[in-house]
Amino acid sequence: MLEEALEHLVKGIVDHDGDVVVRHNDGRRGELLEVRVHPDDLGRVIGRSGRTASALRTVVSALAGGRPVRVDIVDTDRAR
């Protein structure tokens, strides 16, 4: 459920919504949601001074209902 909600929010922000990918991983420190977007949209998702990314993390944390969840915005220009 969290992946779909985060994907929906990010697709509303970006220009290339077909390139939005949200991956879910369970780790020792809780759930990890990785967001990958088109390189041209990376600045939109991060926002000025990280405000948009912070807002996305706040919304996802509220939806998680107290479970530990991390949201990472992955730079697709770097090697994987």
mmCIF file of C-alpha atoms in Angstrom:
data_model
loop_
_atom_site.group_PDB
_atom_site.id
_atom_site.type_symbol
_atom_site.label_atom_id
_atom_site.label_comp_id
_atom_site.label_asym_id
_atom_site.label_seq_id
_atom_site.Cartn_x
_atom_site.Cartn_y
_atom_site.Cartn_z
ATOM 1 C CA MET A 1 0.000 0.000 0.000
ATOM 2 C CA LEU A 2 2.778 2.456 0.834
ATOM 3 C CA GLU A 3 4.509 1.855 -2.492
ATOM 4 C CA GLU A 4 1.357 2.666 -4.442
ATOM 5 C CA ALA A 5 0.677 5.796 -2.401
ATOM 6 C CA LEU A 6 4.244 7.063 -2.814
ATOM 7 C CA GLU A 7 4.212 6.286 -6.533
ATOM 8 C CA HIS A 8 0.946 8.189 -6.935
ATOM 9 C CA LEU A 9 2.346 11.231 -5.115
ATOM 10 C CA VAL A 10 5.585 11.260 -7.113
ATOM 11 C CA LYS A 11 3.788 10.842 -10.444
ATOM 12 C CA GLY A 12 1.821 13.987 -9.641
ATOM 13 C CA ILE A 13 5.059 15.959 -9.291
ATOM 14 C CA VAL A 14 7.139 14.819 -12.270
ATOM 15 C CA ASP A 15 6.902 15.427 -16.024
ATOM 16 C CA HIS A 16 7.946 11.888 -17.055
ATOM 17 C CA ASP A 17 5.503 9.853 -14.964
ATOM 18 C CA GLY A 18 6.169 6.689 -16.965
ATOM 19 C CA ASP A 19 9.708 6.578 -15.571
ATOM 20 C CA VAL A 20 8.660 6.561 -11.914
ATOM 21 C CA VAL A 21 9.638 3.331 -10.150
ATOM 22 C CA VAL A 22 9.162 2.643 -6.441
ATOM 23 C CA ARG A 23 10.898 -0.434 -5.024
ATOM 24 C CA HIS A 24 10.170 -1.949 -1.639
ATOM 25 C CA ASN A 25 12.803 -3.685 0.510
ATOM 26 C CA ASP A 26 12.523 -5.016 4.036
ATOM 27 C CA GLY A 27 15.622 -4.543 6.135
ATOM 28 C CA ARG A 28 16.797 -4.656 9.719
ATOM 29 C CA ARG A 29 15.892 -1.021 10.255
ATOM 30 C CA GLY A 30 12.397 -1.329 8.804
ATOM 31 C CA GLU A 31 10.956 -0.857 5.365
ATOM 32 C CA LEU A 32 12.889 0.947 2.643
ATOM 33 C CA LEU A 33 11.145 2.556 -0.321
ATOM 34 C CA GLU A 34 13.477 3.525 -3.164
ATOM 35 C CA VAL A 35 12.177 6.098 -5.637
ATOM 36 C CA ARG A 36 13.708 6.271 -9.109
ATOM 37 C CA VAL A 37 12.681 8.979 -11.562
ATOM 38 C CA HIS A 38 13.840 10.378 -14.887
ATOM 39 C CA PRO A 39 17.060 12.394 -14.418
ATOM 40 C CA ASP A 40 15.289 15.582 -15.542
ATOM 41 C CA ASP A 41 12.730 15.164 -12.739
ATOM 42 C CA LEU A 42 15.170 14.527 -9.902
ATOM 43 C CA GLY A 43 15.240 18.182 -8.877
ATOM 44 C CA ARG A 44 11.455 18.335 -8.779
ATOM 45 C CA VAL A 45 11.211 15.334 -6.461
ATOM 46 C CA ILE A 46 13.924 16.617 -4.119
ATOM 47 C CA GLY A 47 12.695 20.212 -4.170
ATOM 48 C CA ARG A 48 14.365 23.373 -3.000
ATOM 49 C CA SER A 49 16.492 22.576 0.053
ATOM 50 C CA GLY A 50 14.927 19.103 0.118
ATOM 51 C CA ARG A 51 11.482 20.345 1.082
ATOM 52 C CA THR A 52 9.533 18.164 -1.339
ATOM 53 C CA ALA A 53 11.461 15.026 -0.374
ATOM 54 C CA SER A 54 10.904 15.841 3.283
ATOM 55 C CA ALA A 55 7.176 16.297 2.696
ATOM 56 C CA LEU A 56 6.982 12.948 0.874
ATOM 57 C CA ARG A 57 8.756 11.267 3.801
ATOM 58 C CA THR A 58 6.332 12.876 6.257
ATOM 59 C CA VAL A 59 3.265 11.676 4.351
ATOM 60 C CA VAL A 60 4.618 8.133 3.984
ATOM 61 C CA SER A 61 5.528 8.003 7.677
ATOM 62 C CA ALA A 62 2.001 9.070 8.577
ATOM 63 C CA LEU A 63 0.530 6.382 6.312
ATOM 64 C CA ALA A 64 2.826 3.748 7.840
ATOM 65 C CA GLY A 65 1.061 4.059 11.177
ATOM 66 C CA GLY A 66 4.118 3.973 13.402
ATOM 67 C CA ARG A 67 6.133 1.370 11.501
ATOM 68 C CA PRO A 68 9.684 2.455 10.657
ATOM 69 C CA VAL A 69 9.822 3.438 6.974
ATOM 70 C CA ARG A 70 12.633 5.116 5.049
ATOM 71 C CA VAL A 71 12.206 6.832 1.698
ATOM 72 C CA ASP A 72 15.304 7.186 -0.493
ATOM 73 C CA ILE A 73 15.370 9.111 -3.740
ATOM 74 C CA VAL A 74 17.946 7.338 -5.890
ATOM 75 C CA ASP A 75 20.063 9.257 -8.396
ATOM 76 C CA THR A 76 19.774 7.225 -11.608
ATOM 77 C CA ASP A 77 22.846 8.872 -13.179
ATOM 78 C CA ARG A 78 25.128 7.022 -10.783
ATOM 79 C CA ALA A 79 26.224 3.427 -11.303
ATOM 80 C CA ARG A 80 23.938 0.952 -9.545
#
